Coordinates of C-alpha atoms in Angstrom, one line a residue:
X1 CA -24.5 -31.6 120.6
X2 CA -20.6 -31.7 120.8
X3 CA -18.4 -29.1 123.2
X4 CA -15.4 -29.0 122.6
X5 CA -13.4 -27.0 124.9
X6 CA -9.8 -25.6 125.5
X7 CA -8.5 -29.0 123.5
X8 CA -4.8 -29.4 122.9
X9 CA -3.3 -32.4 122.0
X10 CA 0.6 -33.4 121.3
X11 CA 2.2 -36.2 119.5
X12 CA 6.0 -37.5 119.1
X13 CA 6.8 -34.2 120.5
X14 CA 4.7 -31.9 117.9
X15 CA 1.7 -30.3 119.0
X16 CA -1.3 -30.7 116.3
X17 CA -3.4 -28.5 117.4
X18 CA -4.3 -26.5 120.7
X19 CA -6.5 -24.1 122.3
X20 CA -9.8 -25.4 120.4
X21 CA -13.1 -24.4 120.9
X22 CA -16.2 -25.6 118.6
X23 CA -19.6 -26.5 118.9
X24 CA -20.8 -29.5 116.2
X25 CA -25.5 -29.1 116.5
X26 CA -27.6 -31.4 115.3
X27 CA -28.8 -30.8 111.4
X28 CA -25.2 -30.0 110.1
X29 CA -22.9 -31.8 108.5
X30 CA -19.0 -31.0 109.4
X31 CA -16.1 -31.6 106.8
X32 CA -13.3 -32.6 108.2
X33 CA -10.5 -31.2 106.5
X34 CA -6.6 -30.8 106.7
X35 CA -3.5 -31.9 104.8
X36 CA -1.4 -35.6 105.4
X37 CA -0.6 -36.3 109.1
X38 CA -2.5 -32.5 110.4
X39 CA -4.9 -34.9 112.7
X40 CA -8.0 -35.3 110.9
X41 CA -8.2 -39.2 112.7
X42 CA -6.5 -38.2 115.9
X43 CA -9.8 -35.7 116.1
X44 CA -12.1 -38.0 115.7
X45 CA -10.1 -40.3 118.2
X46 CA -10.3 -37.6 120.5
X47 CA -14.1 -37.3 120.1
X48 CA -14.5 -41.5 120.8
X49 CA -13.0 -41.4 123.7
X50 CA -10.2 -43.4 122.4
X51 CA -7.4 -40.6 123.2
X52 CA -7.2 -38.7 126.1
X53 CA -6.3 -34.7 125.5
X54 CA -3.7 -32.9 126.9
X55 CA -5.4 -30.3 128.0
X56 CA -9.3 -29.7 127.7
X57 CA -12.5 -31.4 127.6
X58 CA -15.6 -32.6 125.2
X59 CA -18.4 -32.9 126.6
X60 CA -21.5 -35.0 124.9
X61 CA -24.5 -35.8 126.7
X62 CA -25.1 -39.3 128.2
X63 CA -28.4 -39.9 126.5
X64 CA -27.1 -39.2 123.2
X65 CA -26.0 -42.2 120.9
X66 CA -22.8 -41.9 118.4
X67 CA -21.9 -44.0 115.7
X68 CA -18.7 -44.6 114.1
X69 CA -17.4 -45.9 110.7
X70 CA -15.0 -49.0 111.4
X71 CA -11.9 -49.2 109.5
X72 CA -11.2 -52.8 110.5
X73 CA -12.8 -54.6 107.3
X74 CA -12.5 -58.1 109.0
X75 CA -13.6 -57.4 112.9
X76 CA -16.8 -59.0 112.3
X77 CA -15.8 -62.2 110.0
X78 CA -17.9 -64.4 112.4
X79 CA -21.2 -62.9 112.0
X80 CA -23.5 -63.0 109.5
X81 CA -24.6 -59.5 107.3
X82 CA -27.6 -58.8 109.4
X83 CA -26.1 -58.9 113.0
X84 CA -22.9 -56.9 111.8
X85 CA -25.0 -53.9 110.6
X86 CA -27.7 -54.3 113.6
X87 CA -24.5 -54.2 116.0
X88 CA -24.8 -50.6 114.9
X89 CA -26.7 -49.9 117.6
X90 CA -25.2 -51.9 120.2
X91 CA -28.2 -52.0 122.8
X92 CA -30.3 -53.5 120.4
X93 CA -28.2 -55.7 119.1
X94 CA -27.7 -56.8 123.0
X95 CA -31.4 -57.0 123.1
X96 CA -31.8 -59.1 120.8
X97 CA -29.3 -61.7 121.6
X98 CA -30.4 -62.0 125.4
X99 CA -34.0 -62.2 124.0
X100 CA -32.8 -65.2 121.9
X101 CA -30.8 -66.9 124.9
X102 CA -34.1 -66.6 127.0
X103 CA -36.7 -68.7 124.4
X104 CA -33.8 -71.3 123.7
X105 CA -33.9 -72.1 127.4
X106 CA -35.4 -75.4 128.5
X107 CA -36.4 -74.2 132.3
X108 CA -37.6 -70.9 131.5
X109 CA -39.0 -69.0 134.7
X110 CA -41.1 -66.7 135.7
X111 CA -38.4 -64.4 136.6
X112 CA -37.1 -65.2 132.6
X113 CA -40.6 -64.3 131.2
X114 CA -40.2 -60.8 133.4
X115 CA -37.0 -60.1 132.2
X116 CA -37.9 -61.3 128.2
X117 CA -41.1 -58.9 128.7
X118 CA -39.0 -56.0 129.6
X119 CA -36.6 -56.9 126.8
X120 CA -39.3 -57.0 124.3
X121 CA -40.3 -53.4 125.5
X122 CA -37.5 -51.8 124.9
X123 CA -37.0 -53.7 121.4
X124 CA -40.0 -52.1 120.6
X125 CA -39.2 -48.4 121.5
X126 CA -35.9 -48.9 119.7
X127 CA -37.8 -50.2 116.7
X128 CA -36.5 -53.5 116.6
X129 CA -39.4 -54.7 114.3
X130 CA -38.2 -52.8 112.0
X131 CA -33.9 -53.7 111.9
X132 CA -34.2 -56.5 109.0
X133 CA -35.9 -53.5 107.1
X134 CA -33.9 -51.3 107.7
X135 CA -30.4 -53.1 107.4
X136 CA -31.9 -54.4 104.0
X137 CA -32.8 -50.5 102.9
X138 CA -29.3 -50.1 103.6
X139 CA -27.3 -52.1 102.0
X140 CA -29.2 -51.8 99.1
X141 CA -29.0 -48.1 98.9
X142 CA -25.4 -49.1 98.6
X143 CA -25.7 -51.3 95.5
X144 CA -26.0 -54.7 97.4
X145 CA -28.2 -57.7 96.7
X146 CA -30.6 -58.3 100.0
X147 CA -29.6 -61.9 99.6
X148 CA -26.5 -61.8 101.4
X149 CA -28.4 -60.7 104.3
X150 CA -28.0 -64.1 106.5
X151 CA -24.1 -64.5 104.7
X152 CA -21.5 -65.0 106.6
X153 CA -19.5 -61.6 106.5
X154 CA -16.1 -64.1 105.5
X155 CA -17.7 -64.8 102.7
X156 CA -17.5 -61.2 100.9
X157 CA -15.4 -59.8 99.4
X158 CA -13.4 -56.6 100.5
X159 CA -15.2 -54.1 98.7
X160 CA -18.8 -55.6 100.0
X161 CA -17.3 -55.2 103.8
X162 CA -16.7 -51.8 103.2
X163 CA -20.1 -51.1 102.0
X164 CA -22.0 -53.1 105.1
X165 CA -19.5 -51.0 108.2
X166 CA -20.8 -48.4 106.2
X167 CA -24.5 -49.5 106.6
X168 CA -23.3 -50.0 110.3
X169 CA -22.5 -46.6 111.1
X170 CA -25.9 -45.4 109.6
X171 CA -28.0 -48.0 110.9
X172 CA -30.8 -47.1 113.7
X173 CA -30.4 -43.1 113.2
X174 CA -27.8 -42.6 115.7
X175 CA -27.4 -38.9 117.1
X176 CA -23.9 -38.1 116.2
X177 CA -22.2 -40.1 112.9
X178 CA -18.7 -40.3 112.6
X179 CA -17.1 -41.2 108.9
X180 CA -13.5 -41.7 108.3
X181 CA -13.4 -41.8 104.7
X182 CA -17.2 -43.4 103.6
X183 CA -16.5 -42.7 100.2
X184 CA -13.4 -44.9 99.3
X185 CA -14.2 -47.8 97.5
X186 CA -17.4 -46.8 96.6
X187 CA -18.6 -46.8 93.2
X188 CA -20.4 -43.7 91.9
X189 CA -24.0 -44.5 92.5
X190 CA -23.1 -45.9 95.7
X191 CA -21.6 -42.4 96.7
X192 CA -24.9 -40.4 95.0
X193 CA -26.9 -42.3 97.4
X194 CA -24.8 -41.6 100.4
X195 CA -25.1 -37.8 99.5
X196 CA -28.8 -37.8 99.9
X197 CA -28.8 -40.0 103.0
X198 CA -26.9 -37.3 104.7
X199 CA -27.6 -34.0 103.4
X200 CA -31.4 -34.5 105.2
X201 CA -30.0 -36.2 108.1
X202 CA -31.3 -34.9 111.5
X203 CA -28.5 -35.6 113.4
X204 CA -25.1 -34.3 113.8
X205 CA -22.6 -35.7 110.9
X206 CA -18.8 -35.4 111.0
X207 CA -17.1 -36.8 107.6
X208 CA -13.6 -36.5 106.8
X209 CA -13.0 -37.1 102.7
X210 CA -11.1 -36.4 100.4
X211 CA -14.2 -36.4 97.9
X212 CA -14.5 -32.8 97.4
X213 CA -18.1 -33.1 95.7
X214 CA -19.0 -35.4 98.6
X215 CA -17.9 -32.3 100.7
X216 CA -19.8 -29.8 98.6
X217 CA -23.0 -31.7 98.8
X218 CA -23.3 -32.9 102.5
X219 CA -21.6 -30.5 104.4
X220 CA -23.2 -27.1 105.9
X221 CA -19.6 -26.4 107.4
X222 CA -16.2 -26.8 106.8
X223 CA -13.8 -27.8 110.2
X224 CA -10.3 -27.0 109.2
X225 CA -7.0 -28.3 110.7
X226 CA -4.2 -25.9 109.8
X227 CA -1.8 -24.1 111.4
X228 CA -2.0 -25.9 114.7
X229 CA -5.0 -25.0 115.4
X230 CA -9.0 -26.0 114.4
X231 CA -11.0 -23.5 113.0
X232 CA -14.7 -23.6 111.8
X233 CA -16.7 -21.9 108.8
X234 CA -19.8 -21.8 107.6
X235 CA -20.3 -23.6 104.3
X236 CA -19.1 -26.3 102.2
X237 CA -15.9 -27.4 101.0
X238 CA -16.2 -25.3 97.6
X239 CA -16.8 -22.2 99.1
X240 CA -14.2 -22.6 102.2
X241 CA -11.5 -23.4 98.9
X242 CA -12.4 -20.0 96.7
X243 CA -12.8 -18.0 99.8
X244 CA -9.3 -19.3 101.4
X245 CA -7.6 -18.6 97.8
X246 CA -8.7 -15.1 97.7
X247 CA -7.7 -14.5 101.0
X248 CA -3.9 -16.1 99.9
X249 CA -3.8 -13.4 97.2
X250 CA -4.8 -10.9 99.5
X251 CA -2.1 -11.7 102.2
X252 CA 0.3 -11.4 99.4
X253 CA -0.9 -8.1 98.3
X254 CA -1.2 -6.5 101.8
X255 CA 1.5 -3.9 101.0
X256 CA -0.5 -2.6 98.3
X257 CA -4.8 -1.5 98.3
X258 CA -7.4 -4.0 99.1
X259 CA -10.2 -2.2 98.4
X260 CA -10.9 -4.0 94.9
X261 CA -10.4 -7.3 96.6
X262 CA -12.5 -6.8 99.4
X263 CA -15.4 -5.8 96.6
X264 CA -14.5 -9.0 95.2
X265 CA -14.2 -11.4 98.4
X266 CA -18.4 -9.7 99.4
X267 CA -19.3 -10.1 96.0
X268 CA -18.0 -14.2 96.0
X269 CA -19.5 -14.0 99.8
X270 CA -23.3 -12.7 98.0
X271 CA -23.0 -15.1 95.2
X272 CA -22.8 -18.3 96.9
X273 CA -25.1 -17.1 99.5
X274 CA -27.8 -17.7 96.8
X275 CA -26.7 -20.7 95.9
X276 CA -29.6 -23.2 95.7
X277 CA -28.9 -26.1 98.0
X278 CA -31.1 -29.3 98.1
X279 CA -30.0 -29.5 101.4
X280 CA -33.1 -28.2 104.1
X281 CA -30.0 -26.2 106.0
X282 CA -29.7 -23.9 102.9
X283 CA -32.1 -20.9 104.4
X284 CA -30.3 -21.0 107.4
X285 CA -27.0 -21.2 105.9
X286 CA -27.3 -18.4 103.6
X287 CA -28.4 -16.5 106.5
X288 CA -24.4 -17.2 108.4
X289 CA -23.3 -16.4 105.1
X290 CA -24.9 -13.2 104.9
X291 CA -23.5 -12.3 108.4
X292 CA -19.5 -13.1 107.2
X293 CA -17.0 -10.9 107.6
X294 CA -14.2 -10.9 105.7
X295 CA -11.4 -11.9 109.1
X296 CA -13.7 -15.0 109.3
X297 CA -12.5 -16.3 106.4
X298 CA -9.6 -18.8 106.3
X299 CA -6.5 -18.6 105.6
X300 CA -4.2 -21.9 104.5
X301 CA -0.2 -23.1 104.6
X302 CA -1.3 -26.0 102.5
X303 CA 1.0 -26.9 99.5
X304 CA -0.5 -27.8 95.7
X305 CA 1.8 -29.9 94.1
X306 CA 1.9 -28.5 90.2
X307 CA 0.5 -30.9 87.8
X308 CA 0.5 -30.1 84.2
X309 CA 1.1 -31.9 80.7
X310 CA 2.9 -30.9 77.6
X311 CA 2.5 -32.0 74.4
X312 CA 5.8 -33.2 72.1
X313 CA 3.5 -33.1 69.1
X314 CA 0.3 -32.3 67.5
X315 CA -2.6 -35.2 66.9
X316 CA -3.6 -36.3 63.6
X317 CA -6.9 -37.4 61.8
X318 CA -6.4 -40.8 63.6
X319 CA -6.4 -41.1 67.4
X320 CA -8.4 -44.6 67.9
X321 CA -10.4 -46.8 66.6
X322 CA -12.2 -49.7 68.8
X323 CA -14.0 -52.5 66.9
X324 CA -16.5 -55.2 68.8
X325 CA -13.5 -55.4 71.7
X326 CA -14.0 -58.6 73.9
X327 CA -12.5 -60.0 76.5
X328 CA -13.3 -63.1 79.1
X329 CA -11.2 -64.4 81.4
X330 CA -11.4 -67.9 83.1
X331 CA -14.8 -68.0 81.4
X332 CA -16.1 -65.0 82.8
X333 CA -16.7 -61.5 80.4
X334 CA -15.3 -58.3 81.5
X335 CA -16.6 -56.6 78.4
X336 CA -17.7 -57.4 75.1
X337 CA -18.6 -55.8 72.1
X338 CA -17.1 -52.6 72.7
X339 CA -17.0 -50.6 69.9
X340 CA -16.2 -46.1 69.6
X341 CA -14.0 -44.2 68.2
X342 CA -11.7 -40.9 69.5
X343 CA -12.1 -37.5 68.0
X344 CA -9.7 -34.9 68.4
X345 CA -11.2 -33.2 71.1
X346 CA -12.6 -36.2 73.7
X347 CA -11.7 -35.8 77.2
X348 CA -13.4 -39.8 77.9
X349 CA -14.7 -40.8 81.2
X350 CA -14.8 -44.6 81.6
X351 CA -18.2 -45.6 84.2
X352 CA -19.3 -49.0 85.0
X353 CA -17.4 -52.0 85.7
X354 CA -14.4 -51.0 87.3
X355 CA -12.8 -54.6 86.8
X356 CA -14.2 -54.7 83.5
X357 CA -12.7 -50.6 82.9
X358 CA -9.4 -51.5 84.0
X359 CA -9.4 -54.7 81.9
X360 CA -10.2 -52.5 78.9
X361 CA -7.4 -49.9 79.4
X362 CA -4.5 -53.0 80.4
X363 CA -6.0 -54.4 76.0
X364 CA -5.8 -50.5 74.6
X365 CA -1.7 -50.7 76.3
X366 CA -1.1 -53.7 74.8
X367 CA -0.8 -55.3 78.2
X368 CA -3.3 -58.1 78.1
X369 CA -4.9 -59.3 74.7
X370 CA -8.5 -59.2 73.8
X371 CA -10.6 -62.6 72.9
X372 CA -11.9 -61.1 70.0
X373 CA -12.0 -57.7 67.9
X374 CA -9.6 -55.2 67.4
X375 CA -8.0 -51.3 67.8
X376 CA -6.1 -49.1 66.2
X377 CA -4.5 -45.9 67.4
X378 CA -3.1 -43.5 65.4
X379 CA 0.7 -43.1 64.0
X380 CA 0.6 -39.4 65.2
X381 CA -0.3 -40.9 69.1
X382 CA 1.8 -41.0 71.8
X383 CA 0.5 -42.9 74.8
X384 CA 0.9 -42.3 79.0
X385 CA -0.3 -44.6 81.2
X386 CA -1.3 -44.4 85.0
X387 CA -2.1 -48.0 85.7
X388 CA -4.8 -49.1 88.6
X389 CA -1.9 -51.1 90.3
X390 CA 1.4 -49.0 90.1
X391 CA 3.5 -51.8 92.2
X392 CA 6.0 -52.6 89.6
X393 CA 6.9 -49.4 89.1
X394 CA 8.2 -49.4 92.7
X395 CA 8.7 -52.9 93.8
X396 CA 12.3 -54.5 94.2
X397 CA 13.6 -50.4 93.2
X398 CA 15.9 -49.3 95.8
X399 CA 16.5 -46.6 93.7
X400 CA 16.1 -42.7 95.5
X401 CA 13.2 -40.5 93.6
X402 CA 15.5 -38.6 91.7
X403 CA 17.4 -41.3 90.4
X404 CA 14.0 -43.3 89.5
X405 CA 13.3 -39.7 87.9
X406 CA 16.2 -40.2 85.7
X407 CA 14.8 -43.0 83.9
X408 CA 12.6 -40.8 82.5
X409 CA 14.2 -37.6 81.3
X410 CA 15.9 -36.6 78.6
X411 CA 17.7 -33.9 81.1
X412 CA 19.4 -35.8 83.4
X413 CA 20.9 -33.0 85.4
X414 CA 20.0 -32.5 89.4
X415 CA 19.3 -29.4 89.1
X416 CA 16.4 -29.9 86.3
X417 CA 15.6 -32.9 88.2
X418 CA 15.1 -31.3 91.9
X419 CA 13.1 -28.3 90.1
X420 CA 10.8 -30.5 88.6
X421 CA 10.2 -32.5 91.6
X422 CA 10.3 -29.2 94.1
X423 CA 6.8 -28.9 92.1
X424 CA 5.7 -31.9 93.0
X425 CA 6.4 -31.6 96.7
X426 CA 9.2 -33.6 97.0
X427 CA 11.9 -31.1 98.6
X428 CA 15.3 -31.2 99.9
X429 CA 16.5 -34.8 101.7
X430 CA 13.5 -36.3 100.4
X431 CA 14.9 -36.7 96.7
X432 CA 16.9 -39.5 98.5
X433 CA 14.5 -41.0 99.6
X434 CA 14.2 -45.2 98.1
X435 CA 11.2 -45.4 96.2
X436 CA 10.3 -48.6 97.6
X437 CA 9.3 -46.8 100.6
X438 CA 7.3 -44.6 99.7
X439 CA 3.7 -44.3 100.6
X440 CA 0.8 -44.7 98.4
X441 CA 0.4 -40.5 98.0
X442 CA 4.2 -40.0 97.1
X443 CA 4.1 -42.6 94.9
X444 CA 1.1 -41.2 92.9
X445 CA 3.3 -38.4 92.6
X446 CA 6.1 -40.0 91.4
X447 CA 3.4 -41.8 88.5
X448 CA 2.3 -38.2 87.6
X449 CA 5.8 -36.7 86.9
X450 CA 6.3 -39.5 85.1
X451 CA 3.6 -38.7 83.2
X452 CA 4.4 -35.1 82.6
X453 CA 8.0 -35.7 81.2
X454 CA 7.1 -38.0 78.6
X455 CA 5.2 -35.4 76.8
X456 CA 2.6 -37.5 75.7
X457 CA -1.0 -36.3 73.3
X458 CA -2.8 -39.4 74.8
X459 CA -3.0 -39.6 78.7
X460 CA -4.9 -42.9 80.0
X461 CA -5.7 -42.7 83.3
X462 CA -7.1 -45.8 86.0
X463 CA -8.5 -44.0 89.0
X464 CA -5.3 -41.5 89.4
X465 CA -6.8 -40.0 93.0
X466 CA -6.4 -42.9 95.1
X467 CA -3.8 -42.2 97.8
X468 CA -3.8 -38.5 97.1
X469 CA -5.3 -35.8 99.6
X470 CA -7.6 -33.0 98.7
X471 CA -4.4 -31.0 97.3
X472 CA -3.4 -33.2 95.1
X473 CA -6.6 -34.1 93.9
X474 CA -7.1 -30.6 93.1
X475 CA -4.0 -30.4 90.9
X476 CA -4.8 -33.3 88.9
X477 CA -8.2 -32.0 88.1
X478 CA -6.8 -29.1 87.0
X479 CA -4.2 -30.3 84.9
X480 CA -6.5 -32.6 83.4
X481 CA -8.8 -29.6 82.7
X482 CA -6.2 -27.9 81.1
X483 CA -4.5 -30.2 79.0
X484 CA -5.2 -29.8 75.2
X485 CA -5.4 -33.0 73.9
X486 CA -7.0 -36.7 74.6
X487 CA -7.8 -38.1 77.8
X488 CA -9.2 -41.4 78.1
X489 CA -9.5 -42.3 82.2
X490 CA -11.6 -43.5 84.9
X491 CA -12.1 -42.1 89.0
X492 CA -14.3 -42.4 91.9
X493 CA -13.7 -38.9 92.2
X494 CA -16.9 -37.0 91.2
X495 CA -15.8 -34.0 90.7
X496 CA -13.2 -35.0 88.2
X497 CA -15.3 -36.7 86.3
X498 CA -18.1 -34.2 85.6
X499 CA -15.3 -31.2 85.2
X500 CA -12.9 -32.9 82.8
X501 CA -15.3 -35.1 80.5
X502 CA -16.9 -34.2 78.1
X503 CA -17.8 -37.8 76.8
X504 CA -18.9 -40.6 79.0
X505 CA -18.9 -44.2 77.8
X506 CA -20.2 -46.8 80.3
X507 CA -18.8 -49.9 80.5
X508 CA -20.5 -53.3 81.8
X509 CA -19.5 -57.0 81.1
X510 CA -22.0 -57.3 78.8
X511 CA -21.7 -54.1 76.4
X512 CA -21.6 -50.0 76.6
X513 CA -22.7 -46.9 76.2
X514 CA -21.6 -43.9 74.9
X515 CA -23.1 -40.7 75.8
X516 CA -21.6 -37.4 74.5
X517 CA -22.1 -34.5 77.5
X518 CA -21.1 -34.3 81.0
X519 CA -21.6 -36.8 83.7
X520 CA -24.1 -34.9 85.6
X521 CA -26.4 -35.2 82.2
X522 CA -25.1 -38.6 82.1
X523 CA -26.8 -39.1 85.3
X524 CA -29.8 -37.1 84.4
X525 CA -30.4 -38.8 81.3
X526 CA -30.4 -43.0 83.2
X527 CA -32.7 -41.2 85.5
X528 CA -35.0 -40.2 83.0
X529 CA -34.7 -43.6 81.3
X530 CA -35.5 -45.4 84.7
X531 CA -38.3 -43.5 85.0
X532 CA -39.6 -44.5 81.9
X533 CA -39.8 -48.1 82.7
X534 CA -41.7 -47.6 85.8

């Protein structure tokens, strides 16, 4: 168990949140949530031990072990695989190393053979047989070959280092887990298996993510960080979202009756109380739901940016036509083979390969050229693009946002140009601000209103969440959802995927395939197939 009690804490000046009390048990999962810079990190910080509080305590008791999800991807560059997800559990790991140091030596003593039996003890109790298993389980739950067990972690690439601090912070069933972002740079299965890691988990779990799917299917509360203050509600991120958007409408209707709103808030309340869970917390979360009352519920002074697309023309017979695409590079395929065709009302999710995905998108643009093959689009198609890599967009600009703006509108006028951007979050001084400063969020942004002034019937999109926070995110899956024409794109973000396609073609270096329905049947249908073979 976590106490938290009476915590405040300030930074530069601001205070980002104070007077907090909460209580994190064993068997629930905690979302972490709040917008850019509310103090999601400093939190968890805060619960390390690695910040000291301005005023309060947390209290966690001695006996109890907590694991945390490193963000340095090249601490451990010295030790092999193995060690760096055993060092999970730092005792052991300590065990095992003094154990070693004790056989090497030449004069080994009775007082050595003492000390190695009470080493070998408590390996034992802390299941030390069973580490290489369970460090291989791991890491192969997250889509890695066993074989780089003994590896040199130097040796992998970035995206593999993620994967094995990840397996680090799992490892040896600590009592309290703390992720910072587990999700990013994870491919889909690799998040799928995380899910069900988690949502059975016996101890306590704190996960801040922007993975709202993620959120909905591991988390039995919702921890939010908003108006200066922390706040905690019962359920996941799904219903903490509805709930706080009724409550919005009702705060701006407080003038007038509430009655049919209440009726509507118990009513949302009842319905997702029943919702079936595969989580073994759902009995006794429908149980806090039951007990709700409606000044429980949260309010929010988060900001959606407004993303939505327009179309300058209507779509003809002809959208696309892909035949036996191919493309290798240094001798090495990134697809081949590809063949399909776009109908007028495909909304396309790209899975698979993302390398091989993005390679695909940078032929259909005209950027790179394929080995062998050929496309067509239409004459009545126009094309927007959201690249993977948006850096020469921005680099060497010293341009401000609105000017960079300018570039692409046929109204050049401030005032146009500030409205449109107002929507998009970028207010008052900011407009000035040179795009080649701009984080990786703002300039996401900036790619999206791109985007929406050209007025394109085509949008191709390379993972267009990265960078963004839950906001965001939310306002590019519904402006996706809404738009009335072709989307061809690619994300690690779950929910996007499975709400806005309604055609999923897989990608792999060595060919496809293209299945019409969601990504959840998607899913459901490999499942069924691998079942087969077995």
């Amino acid at each position: 168990m976590i106490t938290v009690n009476n915590l405040s804490f300030h930074f530069g000046g601001q205070t980002l949140f104070k007077n907090v009390d909460l209580k994190f048990t064993p068997g629930n999962c905690y979302g972490i949530i709040g917008a850019n810079g509310a103090g999601k990190s400093t939190f968890f910080k805060l619960l390390c031990g690695e910040l000291e509080p301005a005023t309060g305590d947390i209290s966690i008791p001695e006996d109890i072990r907590m694991s945390v999800l490193k963000q340095d991807h090249f601490a451990f560059e010295a030790f092999t695989v193995l060690d760096t997800v055993i060092m999970g559990n730092k005792r052991l790991y300590d065990i095992m190393k003094e154990k070693d140091e004790l056989y090497a030596k030449e004069d080994f003593t009775e007082e050595d053979g003492l000390r190695a039996s009470d080493l070998e003890a408590e390996f034992a109790e802390l299941n030390g047989w069973e580490a290489e298993s369970e460090a291989s389980k791991l890491i192969a739950g997250l889509g890695l070959s066993v074989d780089i067990l003994y590896d040199e972690m130097s040796t992998l690439k970035e995206s593999d280092k993620v994967k094995i601090l990840l397996a680090q912070a799992l490892f040896g069933n600590p009592d309290i887990i703390l992720l910072d972002e587990p999700t990013n740079g994870l491919d889909l299965a690799a998040v799928a298996w995380l899910e069900d890691f988690l949502a059975d988990y016996f101890g306590t779990v704190l996960v801040i993510s922007h993975d709202r799917h993620f959120l909905n299917d591991v988390c039995t509360n919702i921890v939010d960080i908003d108006y200066n203050g922390i706040k905690m509600y019962v359920g996941n991120y799904e219903f903490w979202y509805e709930s706080s958007q009724l409550i919005q409408r009702m705060i701006k209707q407080q003038n007038k009756k509430n009655e049919d709103k209440i009726k509507e808030l118990q009513s949302f309340i009842s319905r997702f109380s029943a919702n079936k869970s595969k989580s073994r917390q759902a009995t006794s979360r429908r149980k806090l739901l039951e007990k709700l009352t409606i000044e429980e519920l949260p309010a929010s002074s988060r900001r959606y940016p407004y993303i939505g697309f327009d179309i300058d023309r209507q779509l003809g017979k002809d959208i696309l036509t892909v035949k036996e695409l191919s493309l290798e590079k240094d001798g090495v395929s990134l697809f081949k083979n590809v063949s399909f065709t776009v109908g007028k009302d495909d909304k396309i999710a790209f899975v698979g390969n993302e390398m091989s995905i993005t390679a695909l998108f940078s032929v259909l643009m005209e950027e790179a050229e394929q080995t062998k093959g050929e496309f067509k689009w239409g004459i009545s198609t126009s094309r927007s693009y959201f690249p993977h890599d948006n850096s020469a967009y921005f680099n060497g600009h010293n341009e401000t946002i609105i000017d960079w703006m300018r570039n692409y509108s046929t109204d050049q006028t401030e005032a146009y140009l500030r409205g449109f951007l107002g929507r998009m979050l970028f207010s008052g001084d900011s407009v000035y601000k040179p795009v080649n400063v701009l984080s990786g969020g703002e300039k996401v942004r900036c790619m999206f209103s791109r985007m929406m002034l050209k007025g394109a019937n085509v949008l191709i999109l390379d993972q267009p969440t990265d960078h963004l926070d839950l906001e965001s995110i939310t306002a590019v899956n519904n402006g996706l959802s809404d738009f009335k024409s072709i989307v061809l794109f690619t994300s690690h973000d779950y929910e996007i995927v499975n709400t806005v396609a309604n055609r999923i073609i897989e990608i792999t270096p060595d060919g496809m395939t293209d299945f019409l329905g969601t990504y959840e049947e998607f899913v459901e249908m490999k499942a069924a197939k691998a079942a087969e073979k077995m």
